[in-house]
mmCIF file of C-alpha atoms in Angstrom:
data_model
loop_
_atom_site.group_PDB
_atom_site.id
_atom_site.type_symbol
_atom_site.label_atom_id
_atom_site.label_comp_id
_atom_site.label_asym_id
_atom_site.label_seq_id
_atom_site.Cartn_x
_atom_site.Cartn_y
_atom_site.Cartn_z
ATOM 1 C CA MET I 1 0.000 0.000 0.000
ATOM 2 C CA GLU I 2 1.309 3.414 -0.936
ATOM 3 C CA SER I 3 1.961 5.872 1.903
ATOM 4 C CA PHE I 4 1.057 9.513 1.780
ATOM 5 C CA TYR I 5 2.723 12.203 3.823
ATOM 6 C CA TYR I 6 1.294 15.611 4.549
ATOM 7 C CA PHE I 7 3.436 18.500 5.682
ATOM 8 C CA PHE I 8 2.203 21.987 6.413
ATOM 9 C CA ILE I 9 4.066 25.210 6.872
ATOM 10 C CA ALA I 10 2.070 28.216 8.014
ATOM 11 C CA ILE I 11 3.574 31.598 7.295
ATOM 12 C CA VAL I 12 2.502 34.059 9.971
ATOM 13 C CA CYS I 13 3.512 37.500 11.220
ATOM 14 C CA ASP I 14 2.644 40.118 13.816
ATOM 15 C CA ASP I 15 -0.960 41.382 13.684
ATOM 16 C CA GLU I 16 0.068 44.988 13.049
ATOM 17 C CA LEU I 17 2.339 43.900 10.227
ATOM 18 C CA ILE I 18 -0.194 41.688 8.470
ATOM 19 C CA GLU I 19 -2.727 44.513 8.616
ATOM 20 C CA ARG I 20 -0.208 47.008 7.187
ATOM 21 C CA ARG I 21 0.834 44.573 4.465
ATOM 22 C CA MET I 22 -2.781 44.059 3.481
ATOM 23 C CA ARG I 23 -3.863 47.707 3.563
ATOM 24 C CA VAL I 24 -0.737 49.452 2.288
ATOM 25 C CA GLY I 25 1.032 46.734 0.330
ATOM 26 C CA ARG I 26 -1.994 45.175 -1.331
ATOM 27 C CA GLY I 27 -4.554 47.966 -1.073
ATOM 28 C CA VAL I 28 -7.143 45.837 0.725
ATOM 29 C CA THR I 29 -10.064 47.954 1.928
ATOM 30 C CA ASP I 30 -12.534 45.184 2.814
ATOM 31 C CA GLU I 31 -12.724 45.288 6.633
ATOM 32 C CA ASN I 32 -14.123 41.742 6.801
ATOM 33 C CA TRP I 33 -11.199 40.391 4.784
ATOM 34 C CA VAL I 34 -8.680 42.140 7.053
ATOM 35 C CA LYS I 35 -10.496 40.941 10.187
ATOM 36 C CA SER I 36 -10.752 37.336 8.996
ATOM 37 C CA SER I 37 -7.080 37.333 7.951
ATOM 38 C CA LEU I 38 -6.030 38.573 11.386
ATOM 39 C CA GLU I 39 -8.215 35.938 13.057
ATOM 40 C CA PHE I 40 -6.789 33.157 10.883
ATOM 41 C CA ASN I 41 -3.223 34.364 11.533
ATOM 42 C CA ARG I 42 -3.923 34.149 15.292
ATOM 43 C CA TRP I 43 -5.607 30.751 14.911
ATOM 44 C CA LEU I 44 -2.572 29.366 13.114
ATOM 45 C CA LYS I 45 -0.267 30.572 15.893
ATOM 46 C CA GLU I 46 -2.495 29.100 18.609
ATOM 47 C CA ASN I 47 -3.311 25.780 16.925
ATOM 48 C CA ALA I 48 -0.380 24.738 14.735
ATOM 49 C CA ASP I 49 0.747 22.119 17.233
ATOM 50 C CA LYS I 50 -2.797 20.854 17.882
ATOM 51 C CA THR I 51 -3.774 19.793 14.362
ATOM 52 C CA GLU I 52 -3.648 16.138 13.273
ATOM 53 C CA SER I 53 -0.806 16.838 10.870
ATOM 54 C CA LYS I 54 1.350 19.246 12.808
ATOM 55 C CA MET I 55 2.104 22.570 11.193
ATOM 56 C CA THR I 56 5.469 24.253 11.199
ATOM 57 C CA LEU I 57 5.177 27.984 11.828
ATOM 58 C CA LEU I 58 7.373 30.444 10.008
ATOM 59 C CA ASP I 59 7.077 33.944 11.423
ATOM 60 C CA ASN I 60 8.189 36.229 8.624
ATOM 61 C CA SER I 61 7.752 39.458 10.610
ATOM 62 C CA THR I 62 11.473 40.226 10.442
ATOM 63 C CA LEU I 63 12.453 38.242 7.345
ATOM 64 C CA THR I 64 13.032 39.479 3.840
ATOM 65 C CA PRO I 65 11.219 37.546 1.105
ATOM 66 C CA GLU I 66 14.583 36.068 0.115
ATOM 67 C CA GLU I 67 15.310 34.890 3.679
ATOM 68 C CA ALA I 68 11.859 33.331 3.966
ATOM 69 C CA ALA I 69 12.353 31.554 0.624
ATOM 70 C CA VAL I 70 15.655 30.034 1.777
ATOM 71 C CA ILE I 71 14.066 28.800 5.017
ATOM 72 C CA ILE I 72 11.071 27.324 3.186
ATOM 73 C CA ASP I 73 13.311 25.672 0.592
ATOM 74 C CA GLN I 74 15.361 24.015 3.338
ATOM 75 C CA TRP I 75 12.180 22.992 5.181
ATOM 76 C CA ILE I 76 10.871 21.297 2.016
ATOM 77 C CA LEU I 77 14.146 19.472 1.417
ATOM 78 C CA ASN I 78 14.318 18.309 5.040
ATOM 79 C CA ASN I 79 10.761 16.965 4.913
ATOM 80 C CA ILE I 80 11.251 15.211 1.570
ATOM 81 C CA LYS I 81 14.256 13.326 2.968
ATOM 82 C CA GLY I 82 12.040 11.687 5.575
ATOM 83 C CA THR I 83 9.586 10.320 2.986
ATOM 84 C CA GLU I 84 12.006 8.565 0.638
#
């Protein structure tokens, strides 16, 4: 029987930063979208270790996109090694 592996990485950041990124960086004006994104960001932080397939959290509050990409790339490679 073939085995399947599920790995999750949740990219999160500080509430103030996610709101600024949405409003200023992306021009989001929908208050419900901002509110639900903030709630989901908090949920991920509070529940990542409680889900059936554990989630790895990557807080990108202080990372450049390039730094985050390097970390995610290494995370993927490390997880693939365990499934071969």
